[in-house]
mmCIF file of C-alpha atoms in Angstrom:
data_model
loop_
_atom_site.group_PDB
_atom_site.id
_atom_site.type_symbol
_atom_site.label_atom_id
_atom_site.label_comp_id
_atom_site.label_asym_id
_atom_site.label_seq_id
_atom_site.Cartn_x
_atom_site.Cartn_y
_atom_site.Cartn_z
ATOM 1 C CA MET A 9 36.901 8.516 4.214
ATOM 2 C CA ALA A 10 33.674 7.896 2.515
ATOM 3 C CA SER A 11 33.093 3.734 4.107
ATOM 4 C CA VAL A 12 32.440 0.667 1.445
ATOM 5 C CA VAL A 13 29.011 0.484 2.779
ATOM 6 C CA ASP A 14 27.700 4.105 1.815
ATOM 7 C CA HIS A 15 29.093 3.434 -1.815
ATOM 8 C CA PRO A 16 28.351 -0.194 -2.386
ATOM 9 C CA ARG A 17 27.534 0.879 -6.182
ATOM 10 C CA ARG A 18 28.347 3.244 -8.571
ATOM 11 C CA ILE A 19 26.749 3.730 -12.337
ATOM 12 C CA LEU A 20 28.834 6.803 -13.840
ATOM 13 C CA ARG A 21 26.535 7.996 -17.509
ATOM 14 C CA ASN A 22 28.270 9.239 -20.201
ATOM 15 C CA PHE A 23 32.119 8.720 -18.391
ATOM 16 C CA ILE A 24 33.222 6.755 -21.374
ATOM 17 C CA PRO A 25 33.835 8.706 -25.881
ATOM 18 C CA ILE A 26 31.774 7.022 -27.306
ATOM 19 C CA GLN A 27 35.227 8.120 -30.173
ATOM 20 C CA LEU A 28 36.780 5.179 -27.282
ATOM 21 C CA CYS A 29 34.128 2.913 -27.128
ATOM 22 C CA GLU A 30 34.293 1.812 -31.275
ATOM 23 C CA GLU A 31 37.671 2.056 -30.804
ATOM 24 C CA LEU A 32 37.285 -0.804 -27.772
ATOM 25 C CA GLU A 33 35.571 -2.722 -30.256
ATOM 26 C CA PHE A 34 37.237 -2.046 -33.484
ATOM 27 C CA ILE A 35 40.456 -3.238 -30.869
ATOM 28 C CA HIS A 36 38.431 -6.795 -29.784
ATOM 29 C CA LYS A 37 36.856 -7.813 -32.754
ATOM 30 C CA SER A 38 39.846 -7.716 -34.774
ATOM 31 C CA ASN A 39 42.271 -9.609 -32.071
ATOM 32 C CA CYS A 40 40.021 -11.358 -29.728
ATOM 33 C CA THR A 41 40.225 -15.156 -29.157
ATOM 34 C CA VAL A 42 37.983 -17.673 -27.549
ATOM 35 C CA GLY A 43 36.965 -16.961 -23.736
ATOM 36 C CA TYR A 44 36.240 -19.031 -20.685
ATOM 37 C CA ARG A 45 32.711 -19.848 -21.899
ATOM 38 C CA PRO A 46 30.660 -20.627 -24.690
ATOM 39 C CA ALA A 47 29.214 -17.910 -26.458
ATOM 40 C CA VAL A 48 31.786 -15.776 -24.804
ATOM 41 C CA PHE A 49 35.100 -14.867 -26.749
ATOM 42 C CA SER A 50 37.229 -12.036 -25.066
ATOM 43 C CA THR A 51 41.167 -9.813 -25.726
ATOM 44 C CA THR A 52 43.645 -9.339 -23.062
ATOM 45 C CA LEU A 53 46.257 -6.579 -22.977
ATOM 46 C CA SER A 54 49.239 -9.734 -22.614
ATOM 47 C CA HIS A 55 47.749 -11.041 -25.896
ATOM 48 C CA LEU A 56 47.961 -7.886 -27.365
ATOM 49 C CA ILE A 57 51.492 -8.107 -26.349
ATOM 50 C CA ALA A 58 51.676 -11.665 -27.415
ATOM 51 C CA THR A 59 50.243 -11.189 -31.333
ATOM 52 C CA HIS A 60 52.843 -7.657 -31.933
ATOM 53 C CA CYS A 61 49.881 -5.066 -31.408
ATOM 54 C CA ALA A 62 51.735 -3.640 -27.815
ATOM 55 C CA HIS A 63 50.645 -0.811 -29.742
ATOM 56 C CA LEU A 64 46.456 -1.306 -29.537
ATOM 57 C CA VAL A 65 47.925 -0.871 -25.126
ATOM 58 C CA VAL A 66 47.321 2.547 -25.648
ATOM 59 C CA PRO A 67 44.331 2.915 -26.236
ATOM 60 C CA PHE A 68 43.536 1.411 -22.694
ATOM 61 C CA VAL A 69 46.421 3.376 -20.573
ATOM 62 C CA SER A 70 44.826 7.525 -19.274
ATOM 63 C CA LEU A 71 41.039 5.170 -19.416
ATOM 64 C CA ARG A 72 42.941 2.573 -17.488
ATOM 65 C CA GLU A 73 43.593 5.535 -15.223
ATOM 66 C CA GLN A 74 40.683 7.551 -15.000
ATOM 67 C CA LEU A 75 38.508 4.306 -14.108
ATOM 68 C CA LYS A 76 41.428 3.553 -10.919
ATOM 69 C CA GLU A 77 40.597 6.980 -9.556
ATOM 70 C CA LYS A 78 37.040 7.315 -9.576
ATOM 71 C CA VAL A 79 37.401 4.429 -8.047
ATOM 72 C CA GLU A 80 39.293 5.052 -5.846
ATOM 73 C CA GLU A 81 37.121 8.109 -4.821
ATOM 74 C CA VAL A 82 33.778 6.305 -5.372
ATOM 75 C CA PHE A 83 35.276 3.706 -2.190
ATOM 76 C CA GLY A 84 37.519 5.843 0.032
ATOM 77 C CA CYS A 85 41.180 4.760 -0.599
ATOM 78 C CA GLU A 86 43.434 6.394 -2.543
ATOM 79 C CA PHE A 87 46.228 5.274 -3.625
ATOM 80 C CA GLU A 88 45.486 2.130 -2.510
ATOM 81 C CA LEU A 89 44.360 -0.172 -5.345
ATOM 82 C CA VAL A 90 46.199 -2.054 -8.313
ATOM 83 C CA ILE A 91 44.481 -3.418 -11.896
ATOM 84 C CA GLU A 92 44.621 -6.768 -11.552
ATOM 85 C CA PHE A 93 43.311 -7.153 -14.937
ATOM 86 C CA THR A 94 41.713 -5.403 -18.089
ATOM 87 C CA GLY A 95 40.312 -6.753 -20.724
ATOM 88 C CA LEU A 96 37.251 -6.648 -23.674
ATOM 89 C CA ILE A 97 34.560 -9.520 -23.212
ATOM 90 C CA SER A 98 31.938 -10.147 -25.650
ATOM 91 C CA TRP A 99 28.846 -12.169 -25.282
ATOM 92 C CA THR A 100 26.748 -13.611 -27.530
ATOM 93 C CA LYS A 101 23.948 -15.334 -28.722
ATOM 94 C CA GLY A 102 22.989 -18.272 -25.781
ATOM 95 C CA ALA A 103 26.114 -16.662 -23.601
ATOM 96 C CA SER A 104 24.868 -16.228 -19.113
ATOM 97 C CA ILE A 105 26.536 -16.533 -16.112
ATOM 98 C CA GLY A 106 24.138 -17.509 -13.407
ATOM 99 C CA TRP A 107 24.100 -15.466 -9.635
ATOM 100 C CA HIS A 108 27.711 -15.213 -8.838
ATOM 101 C CA SER A 109 30.869 -12.897 -6.895
ATOM 102 C CA ASP A 110 33.977 -12.154 -8.905
ATOM 103 C CA ASP A 111 36.352 -13.415 -6.118
ATOM 104 C CA ASN A 112 34.604 -17.120 -5.725
ATOM 105 C CA ARG A 113 38.018 -19.152 -7.115
ATOM 106 C CA PRO A 114 40.180 -18.899 -4.002
ATOM 107 C CA TYR A 115 42.970 -18.217 -6.843
ATOM 108 C CA LEU A 116 40.693 -14.548 -7.712
ATOM 109 C CA LYS A 117 40.387 -13.249 -3.661
ATOM 110 C CA GLN A 118 43.076 -10.906 -4.805
ATOM 111 C CA ARG A 119 40.174 -8.656 -6.211
ATOM 112 C CA ASP A 120 37.399 -6.209 -4.273
ATOM 113 C CA PHE A 121 36.250 -3.971 -7.028
ATOM 114 C CA THR A 122 35.200 -4.308 -10.033
ATOM 115 C CA ALA A 123 35.025 -1.910 -13.186
ATOM 116 C CA VAL A 124 31.935 -2.923 -16.084
ATOM 117 C CA CYS A 125 32.471 -0.512 -19.250
ATOM 118 C CA TYR A 126 29.691 -0.463 -21.327
ATOM 119 C CA LEU A 127 30.788 -0.515 -24.710
ATOM 120 C CA ASN A 128 27.485 -1.074 -26.771
ATOM 121 C CA ASN A 129 23.516 -0.750 -26.347
ATOM 122 C CA TYR A 130 21.315 -3.264 -25.099
ATOM 123 C CA GLY A 131 18.132 -3.161 -27.755
ATOM 124 C CA LYS A 132 20.698 -1.766 -30.375
ATOM 125 C CA ASP A 133 23.613 -3.884 -30.308
ATOM 126 C CA PHE A 134 22.286 -6.989 -28.570
ATOM 127 C CA GLN A 135 19.483 -8.700 -26.979
ATOM 128 C CA GLY A 136 19.192 -9.325 -23.649
ATOM 129 C CA GLY A 137 21.750 -9.707 -21.614
ATOM 130 C CA ALA A 138 21.185 -7.401 -18.956
ATOM 131 C CA PHE A 139 23.087 -6.999 -15.229
ATOM 132 C CA HIS A 140 20.976 -7.868 -12.527
ATOM 133 C CA PHE A 141 21.974 -7.557 -8.719
ATOM 134 C CA GLN A 142 20.740 -10.204 -6.024
ATOM 135 C CA GLU A 143 19.777 -7.478 -4.003
ATOM 136 C CA GLY A 144 20.174 -3.776 -3.371
ATOM 137 C CA GLU A 145 19.639 -0.936 -6.005
ATOM 138 C CA PRO A 146 19.647 -0.242 -9.233
ATOM 139 C CA ALA A 147 18.474 -4.029 -9.574
ATOM 140 C CA SER A 148 19.099 -4.489 -12.613
ATOM 141 C CA ILE A 149 21.713 -2.444 -15.397
ATOM 142 C CA LEU A 150 20.260 -1.750 -19.375
ATOM 143 C CA PRO A 151 24.328 -1.567 -20.666
ATOM 144 C CA MET A 152 24.567 1.606 -22.778
ATOM 145 C CA THR A 153 27.311 3.018 -24.271
ATOM 146 C CA GLY A 154 29.659 4.562 -22.139
ATOM 147 C CA VAL A 155 28.328 3.977 -18.863
ATOM 148 C CA VAL A 156 30.488 2.538 -16.437
ATOM 149 C CA ASP A 157 29.426 0.390 -13.323
ATOM 150 C CA TYR A 158 31.371 -0.545 -10.141
ATOM 151 C CA PHE A 159 30.951 -2.559 -7.374
ATOM 152 C CA ILE A 160 33.012 -4.827 -4.847
ATOM 153 C CA SER A 161 34.149 -8.071 -5.595
ATOM 154 C CA THR A 162 33.433 -10.275 -2.398
ATOM 155 C CA MET A 163 30.277 -12.261 -1.949
ATOM 156 C CA ASP A 164 27.983 -9.983 -0.536
ATOM 157 C CA MET A 165 23.597 -10.795 -1.250
ATOM 158 C CA VAL A 166 24.249 -6.827 -2.375
ATOM 159 C CA TYR A 167 27.524 -7.189 -4.623
ATOM 160 C CA ALA A 168 26.338 -11.081 -6.068
ATOM 161 C CA HIS A 169 25.329 -10.147 -10.059
ATOM 162 C CA GLN A 170 24.440 -12.446 -13.469
ATOM 163 C CA VAL A 171 24.026 -11.886 -16.499
ATOM 164 C CA TRP A 172 20.947 -13.358 -17.776
ATOM 165 C CA GLY A 173 17.636 -12.298 -20.186
ATOM 166 C CA SER A 174 15.155 -11.076 -16.655
ATOM 167 C CA ARG A 175 16.170 -11.034 -13.769
ATOM 168 C CA TRP A 176 14.881 -14.138 -12.572
ATOM 169 C CA VAL A 177 16.773 -17.389 -13.776
ATOM 170 C CA GLY A 178 13.818 -19.239 -15.038
ATOM 171 C CA MET A 179 12.081 -16.908 -16.151
ATOM 172 C CA GLY A 180 13.399 -15.057 -19.311
ATOM 173 C CA SER A 181 15.389 -17.054 -22.109
ATOM 174 C CA ALA A 182 18.679 -17.153 -22.342
ATOM 175 C CA SER A 183 21.081 -14.907 -21.661
ATOM 176 C CA ILE A 184 21.486 -12.625 -24.980
ATOM 177 C CA THR A 185 19.519 -13.834 -27.471
ATOM 178 C CA GLY A 186 21.427 -12.221 -30.352
ATOM 179 C CA GLY A 187 23.723 -9.529 -31.513
ATOM 180 C CA GLU A 188 27.006 -9.355 -29.193
ATOM 181 C CA ARG A 189 27.067 -7.457 -25.849
ATOM 182 C CA LEU A 190 30.598 -5.619 -25.989
ATOM 183 C CA THR A 191 32.127 -4.721 -22.393
ATOM 184 C CA LEU A 192 35.741 -3.372 -21.595
ATOM 185 C CA THR A 193 35.967 -5.003 -17.546
ATOM 186 C CA LEU A 194 38.441 -4.411 -15.008
ATOM 187 C CA TRP A 195 39.352 -5.406 -12.184
ATOM 188 C CA PHE A 196 41.456 -3.746 -9.032
ATOM 189 C CA SER A 197 43.278 -5.375 -5.872
ATOM 190 C CA ARG A 198 44.610 -3.458 -2.856
ATOM 191 C CA ASN A 199 47.575 -6.529 -2.927
ATOM 192 C CA CYS A 200 50.573 -5.091 -5.031
ATOM 193 C CA SER A 201 51.320 -8.050 -5.695
ATOM 194 C CA HIS A 202 48.838 -8.704 -8.554
ATOM 195 C CA ASP A 203 49.336 -5.545 -9.790
ATOM 196 C CA GLU A 204 48.556 -5.939 -13.828
ATOM 197 C CA ASP A 205 51.317 -2.906 -14.830
ATOM 198 C CA ALA A 206 54.107 -5.375 -14.041
ATOM 199 C CA LYS A 207 53.945 -8.275 -15.992
ATOM 200 C CA LEU A 208 52.692 -5.923 -18.683
ATOM 201 C CA ILE A 209 55.849 -4.143 -18.269
ATOM 202 C CA SER A 210 57.935 -7.863 -18.661
ATOM 203 C CA LEU A 211 55.926 -8.116 -20.862
ATOM 204 C CA LEU A 212 56.835 -5.546 -23.329
ATOM 205 C CA SER A 213 60.552 -5.691 -21.960
ATOM 206 C CA GLN A 214 60.765 -8.698 -23.465
ATOM 207 C CA CYS A 215 60.210 -7.432 -27.456
ATOM 208 C CA THR A 216 63.529 -7.684 -29.254
ATOM 209 C CA PRO A 217 65.186 -4.270 -30.593
ATOM 210 C CA ASP A 218 63.770 -5.669 -33.621
ATOM 211 C CA GLU A 219 59.610 -5.189 -32.496
ATOM 212 C CA LEU A 220 59.838 -2.063 -31.605
ATOM 213 C CA ASN A 221 61.536 0.094 -34.961
ATOM 214 C CA MET A 222 59.142 2.437 -35.438
ATOM 215 C CA GLY A 223 59.053 0.410 -39.285
ATOM 216 C CA PRO A 224 55.275 -0.073 -39.978
ATOM 217 C CA CYS A 225 55.437 -3.689 -41.630
ATOM 218 C CA LEU A 226 56.926 -4.667 -37.848
ATOM 219 C CA ASN A 227 53.604 -4.210 -36.741
ATOM 220 C CA ILE A 228 52.481 -7.150 -38.583
ATOM 221 C CA PRO A 229 49.924 -8.402 -35.261
ATOM 222 C CA PHE A 230 51.254 -12.771 -35.396
ATOM 223 C CA PRO A 231 48.049 -14.923 -34.481
ATOM 224 C CA ALA A 232 48.741 -17.166 -31.307
ATOM 225 C CA SER A 233 47.990 -20.738 -31.219
ATOM 226 C CA ASN A 234 45.637 -21.613 -34.149
ATOM 227 C CA ASN A 235 43.338 -23.272 -30.988
ATOM 228 C CA MET A 236 42.367 -20.044 -29.505
ATOM 229 C CA TYR A 237 40.260 -19.065 -31.816
ATOM 230 C CA TRP A 238 38.688 -22.367 -32.521
ATOM 231 C CA PHE A 239 34.611 -22.121 -31.629
ATOM 232 C CA ALA A 240 32.156 -24.687 -31.286
ATOM 233 C CA SER A 241 28.310 -24.913 -29.761
ATOM 234 C CA ASP A 242 28.213 -25.490 -25.845
ATOM 235 C CA ASP A 243 26.317 -28.936 -26.772
ATOM 236 C CA ILE A 244 29.367 -30.221 -29.611
ATOM 237 C CA SER A 245 32.147 -31.600 -28.110
ATOM 238 C CA ASP A 246 33.952 -32.317 -31.544
ATOM 239 C CA CYS A 247 36.122 -30.555 -32.085
ATOM 240 C CA GLN A 248 36.096 -30.665 -35.659
ATOM 241 C CA GLN A 249 32.652 -29.189 -35.541
ATOM 242 C CA GLY A 250 32.452 -24.731 -35.280
ATOM 243 C CA CYS A 251 34.537 -22.308 -37.141
ATOM 244 C CA ASP A 252 37.404 -19.925 -36.572
ATOM 245 C CA VAL A 253 35.928 -16.597 -35.005
ATOM 246 C CA ARG A 254 38.278 -14.578 -37.359
ATOM 247 C CA TYR A 255 37.180 -16.604 -40.153
ATOM 248 C CA ALA A 256 33.910 -16.171 -39.365
ATOM 249 C CA ARG A 257 34.101 -11.953 -38.465
ATOM 250 C CA LEU A 258 35.441 -11.415 -42.474
ATOM 251 C CA LEU A 259 32.164 -13.846 -43.927
ATOM 252 C CA ALA A 260 29.921 -12.095 -41.615
ATOM 253 C CA LEU A 261 31.055 -8.654 -42.737
ATOM 254 C CA GLY A 262 30.938 -9.383 -46.925
ATOM 255 C CA PHE A 263 34.510 -11.296 -47.002
ATOM 256 C CA ASN A 264 36.870 -13.854 -48.144
ATOM 257 C CA LEU A 265 39.966 -14.985 -48.309
ATOM 258 C CA HIS A 266 41.887 -16.686 -51.126
ATOM 259 C CA SER A 267 45.574 -18.264 -50.382
ATOM 260 C CA CYS A 268 48.404 -16.683 -51.791
ATOM 261 C CA GLU A 269 49.632 -20.031 -52.034
ATOM 262 C CA SER A 270 47.150 -22.579 -52.797
ATOM 263 C CA ASP A 271 46.689 -23.376 -56.852
ATOM 264 C CA SER A 272 46.148 -26.374 -57.921
ATOM 265 C CA SER A 273 49.008 -28.607 -56.997
ATOM 266 C CA ASN A 274 48.452 -28.352 -53.938
ATOM 267 C CA LEU A 275 44.577 -28.276 -53.757
ATOM 268 C CA GLU A 276 44.123 -31.699 -52.182
ATOM 269 C CA LEU A 277 46.270 -31.361 -49.683
ATOM 270 C CA ILE A 278 44.598 -29.331 -48.459
ATOM 271 C CA SER A 279 42.080 -31.442 -46.411
ATOM 272 C CA SER A 280 41.547 -31.309 -42.978
ATOM 273 C CA ARG A 281 40.701 -28.187 -40.371
ATOM 274 C CA ASP A 282 44.028 -27.668 -39.620
ATOM 275 C CA ASP A 283 46.003 -27.697 -43.355
ATOM 276 C CA ALA A 284 43.415 -24.707 -43.752
ATOM 277 C CA SER A 285 43.957 -23.460 -40.060
ATOM 278 C CA ASP A 286 48.073 -22.826 -40.774
ATOM 279 C CA LEU A 287 47.283 -21.236 -44.604
ATOM 280 C CA LEU A 288 45.523 -18.814 -42.239
ATOM 281 C CA MET A 289 49.614 -18.047 -41.370
ATOM 282 C CA LYS A 290 50.412 -16.876 -44.366
ATOM 283 C CA PRO A 291 49.520 -14.359 -46.885
ATOM 284 C CA LEU A 292 46.378 -14.158 -47.749
ATOM 285 C CA TRP A 293 43.925 -12.313 -50.405
ATOM 286 C CA LEU A 294 40.993 -10.158 -50.078
ATOM 287 C CA VAL A 295 37.375 -11.888 -51.282
ATOM 288 C CA ARG A 296 33.843 -10.099 -51.806
ATOM 289 C CA GLU A 297 31.459 -11.167 -54.503
ATOM 290 C CA ASP A 298 33.109 -12.038 -57.972
ATOM 291 C CA GLU A 299 36.327 -10.095 -57.373
ATOM 292 C CA MET A 300 40.028 -10.154 -55.456
ATOM 293 C CA PHE A 301 41.705 -7.929 -53.863
ATOM 294 C CA THR A 302 45.510 -8.954 -54.917
ATOM 295 C CA GLU A 303 47.069 -6.363 -51.821
ATOM 296 C CA LYS A 304 48.866 -9.262 -50.375
ATOM 297 C CA PHE A 305 47.943 -9.803 -46.377
ATOM 298 C CA VAL A 306 50.731 -10.904 -44.341
ATOM 299 C CA ASN A 307 48.054 -13.139 -42.121
ATOM 300 C CA ILE A 308 44.601 -13.080 -41.444
ATOM 301 C CA LEU A 309 45.314 -11.629 -37.816
ATOM 302 C CA HIS A 310 46.479 -8.548 -40.782
ATOM 303 C CA ALA A 311 43.477 -8.425 -42.827
ATOM 304 C CA LEU A 312 41.131 -9.071 -40.199
ATOM 305 C CA GLN A 313 42.825 -6.021 -38.380
ATOM 306 C CA VAL A 314 41.962 -3.762 -41.873
ATOM 307 C CA VAL A 315 38.604 -4.672 -42.418
ATOM 308 C CA GLN A 316 37.034 -3.808 -39.097
ATOM 309 C CA PHE A 317 39.344 -0.763 -39.106
ATOM 310 C CA TYR A 318 37.527 0.348 -42.501
ATOM 311 C CA PHE A 319 33.919 -1.222 -40.744
ATOM 312 C CA TRP A 320 35.141 1.631 -38.125
ATOM 313 C CA ARG A 321 36.508 3.884 -40.120
ATOM 314 C CA GLU A 322 34.461 4.301 -42.966
ATOM 315 C CA SER A 323 32.835 8.048 -43.447
ATOM 316 C CA GLU A 324 36.933 9.580 -43.163
ATOM 317 C CA LEU A 325 38.978 7.301 -45.660
ATOM 318 C CA GLU A 326 37.105 9.561 -48.223
ATOM 319 C CA GLY A 327 40.423 11.949 -48.268
ATOM 320 C CA PHE A 328 42.768 9.269 -48.502
ATOM 321 C CA LYS A 329 44.030 8.375 -51.427
ATOM 322 C CA PRO A 330 44.954 4.463 -52.424
ATOM 323 C CA LYS A 331 48.950 4.118 -52.250
ATOM 324 C CA LYS A 332 48.965 2.237 -55.765
ATOM 325 C CA ASN A 333 46.465 1.921 -58.937
ATOM 326 C CA ILE A 334 42.760 0.275 -57.475
ATOM 327 C CA MET A 335 42.547 -0.513 -60.552
ATOM 328 C CA ASN A 336 45.128 -2.814 -61.197
ATOM 329 C CA LEU A 337 44.663 -4.390 -57.374
ATOM 330 C CA ILE A 338 41.026 -5.591 -58.515
ATOM 331 C CA VAL A 339 40.586 -9.045 -60.933
ATOM 332 C CA PRO A 340 37.548 -11.268 -61.349
ATOM 333 C CA ILE A 341 38.647 -14.584 -59.970
ATOM 334 C CA SER A 342 38.017 -17.359 -62.073
ATOM 335 C CA GLU A 343 36.377 -20.831 -61.215
ATOM 336 C CA ALA A 344 39.104 -22.816 -60.057
ATOM 337 C CA GLN A 345 40.227 -19.935 -57.668
ATOM 338 C CA ARG A 346 36.588 -19.856 -56.866
ATOM 339 C CA ALA A 347 37.228 -24.064 -55.740
ATOM 340 C CA ARG A 348 39.548 -23.428 -53.268
ATOM 341 C CA ILE A 349 37.511 -20.452 -51.770
ATOM 342 C CA ASN A 350 35.644 -23.109 -50.975
ATOM 343 C CA THR A 351 37.861 -25.544 -50.322
ATOM 344 C CA LEU A 352 39.238 -23.046 -47.230
ATOM 345 C CA LYS A 353 35.483 -22.792 -46.400
ATOM 346 C CA ASN A 354 33.657 -25.358 -46.185
ATOM 347 C CA LEU A 355 37.249 -26.539 -43.069
ATOM 348 C CA LEU A 356 37.133 -23.382 -42.014
ATOM 349 C CA MET A 357 32.968 -22.080 -41.356
ATOM 350 C CA LYS A 358 31.593 -25.968 -39.837
ATOM 351 C CA ASP A 359 28.605 -24.391 -38.453
ATOM 352 C CA GLN A 360 27.027 -21.656 -40.570
ATOM 353 C CA GLN A 361 24.374 -21.604 -38.676
ATOM 354 C CA LEU A 362 26.923 -21.253 -35.617
ATOM 355 C CA LEU A 363 28.193 -18.275 -37.669
ATOM 356 C CA GLU A 364 24.690 -16.273 -38.207
ATOM 357 C CA ALA A 365 23.399 -16.833 -34.531
ATOM 358 C CA SER A 366 26.678 -15.508 -32.668
ATOM 359 C CA PHE A 367 28.242 -12.699 -35.495
ATOM 360 C CA SER A 368 24.329 -11.061 -36.413
ATOM 361 C CA TYR A 369 25.439 -7.262 -37.660
ATOM 362 C CA SER A 370 23.122 -5.244 -36.948
ATOM 363 C CA ASP A 371 21.243 -2.752 -39.645
ATOM 364 C CA TRP A 372 23.578 -0.074 -39.749
ATOM 365 C CA ASP A 373 26.132 -2.220 -40.708
ATOM 366 C CA ARG A 374 24.224 -4.569 -43.232
ATOM 367 C CA LYS A 375 23.798 -0.998 -44.901
ATOM 368 C CA MET A 376 28.206 -0.590 -44.721
ATOM 369 C CA ARG A 377 28.283 -3.914 -45.901
ATOM 370 C CA ASP A 378 25.810 -2.450 -49.085
ATOM 371 C CA ARG A 379 27.392 0.846 -49.816
ATOM 372 C CA PHE A 380 30.914 -0.725 -50.338
ATOM 373 C CA ASN A 381 33.594 -0.053 -52.134
ATOM 374 C CA TRP A 382 37.339 -0.952 -53.394
ATOM 375 C CA VAL A 383 38.696 2.452 -53.677
ATOM 376 C CA ASN A 384 37.933 3.859 -49.484
ATOM 377 C CA PHE A 385 38.603 0.025 -48.737
ATOM 378 C CA SER A 386 42.163 0.788 -50.978
ATOM 379 C CA GLY A 387 42.316 4.227 -48.812
ATOM 380 C CA ALA A 388 41.719 2.103 -45.383
ATOM 381 C CA VAL A 389 45.242 -0.145 -45.893
ATOM 382 C CA ALA A 390 47.136 3.208 -45.548
ATOM 383 C CA ALA A 391 45.209 5.044 -43.296
ATOM 384 C CA TRP A 392 45.404 1.946 -40.835
ATOM 385 C CA GLU A 393 49.164 2.302 -41.222
ATOM 386 C CA ALA A 394 48.966 5.836 -39.993
ATOM 387 C CA TYR A 395 46.969 3.659 -37.476
ATOM 388 C CA ILE A 396 48.910 1.735 -36.036
ATOM 389 C CA CYS A 397 52.555 4.183 -36.164
ATOM 390 C CA LYS A 398 50.954 6.386 -34.330
ATOM 391 C CA LEU A 399 50.680 4.404 -31.457
ATOM 392 C CA HIS A 400 53.638 2.166 -32.301
ATOM 393 C CA ARG A 401 55.747 5.227 -31.805
ATOM 394 C CA GLU A 402 53.546 6.327 -28.853
ATOM 395 C CA MET A 403 54.372 2.898 -26.815
ATOM 396 C CA VAL A 404 57.671 3.194 -27.849
ATOM 397 C CA LEU A 405 58.401 6.572 -26.530
ATOM 398 C CA SER A 406 56.477 6.011 -23.635
ATOM 399 C CA ARG A 407 57.712 2.370 -22.549
ATOM 400 C CA ASP A 408 61.118 3.247 -20.816
ATOM 401 C CA ARG A 409 59.163 5.865 -18.729
ATOM 402 C CA TRP A 410 56.445 2.868 -17.678
ATOM 403 C CA ARG A 411 59.606 0.669 -17.149
ATOM 404 C CA SER A 412 61.482 2.664 -15.045
ATOM 405 C CA HIS A 413 57.935 3.935 -12.588
ATOM 406 C CA ASN A 414 56.886 0.184 -12.671
ATOM 407 C CA SER A 415 54.163 1.347 -13.297
ATOM 408 C CA ILE A 416 51.572 2.305 -17.163
ATOM 409 C CA PHE A 417 50.032 5.441 -16.865
ATOM 410 C CA ALA A 418 49.576 8.024 -19.714
ATOM 411 C CA ILE A 419 52.595 10.960 -20.732
ATOM 412 C CA CYS A 420 52.059 14.389 -22.842
ATOM 413 C CA LEU A 421 54.046 13.244 -25.665
#
């Protein structure tokens, strides 16, 4: 059996297929909440289940298995580990973390091993944010899509690490200087009482029979509490500053929102961020420039998932026929509607600089924005429904076997 000391860390290149990296990016950008540090956003599997998106756990299943098996192989502890945590984590401008180990709190002592999976590229998708170890080799890792970095989680000079702009904290700028750095992070434990699978299966078991039906209308995401999506720069303590991350991501991609319920009679009643946030839980229309797409989205997460799906799968959408006559769905916005759109924007986007700093999209994203067309977007609505129904069917057919084995694993269907 290999000794842990023989393999203190291991880097595997091209371990995760690019298509899966892109799918996980889609899941994160359409579901994330405010993270545990300023300028950090996270998406956990338990959050996906809680927001009626349990089907989005399916793309993680095989990869989690492969990562656990590889960690056990590398560190010589076959059949000894459970997955303690799985999460997508993104870092935007200003985010950083100094030297630390991943078990550096009393409530984290169960963590034995870490796997960090890089889902996008240093220097292309983000600037800054290299990964540094305090001692040993390799001293630094420049994140690249599909690369997996394994190491021991315990506090030791060889395993202590940081995310920063340069190797030494005093020498460089703050960690992320532009773009969005995205990782899939897993922690593994020898303590089976911290098995994430058991917790996730328990959450899935609490879903009602209706939630496990296969009708597409029941796959609509339902947002968490509004305060989980509100973020501000780290030097602002006033909760009335900042912006809503869901709304910010839509704006950054060239979209805006019009409430299906707002009209001139109740416009004056929308006077606070809480009022505006409540509207995001209700039916909405998407707006782009001077046109409004009048197919209703049930809430902002529904709209955001379809928009992010469009930008993920745009090249494949030309053959997807819209369910309705697209020309009947696109209408010019009136001045009164523009006023309502701006009212919503002023309440949900109180810091334009924060938007630009946090979600500065790449040249590829800008080209996508420039060639946008409503016909392909309408096809994305139908394609998104087909995609989530497929995942939902897989999840439903797997759920009973997961529960009987008290473990989440890939099943050939």
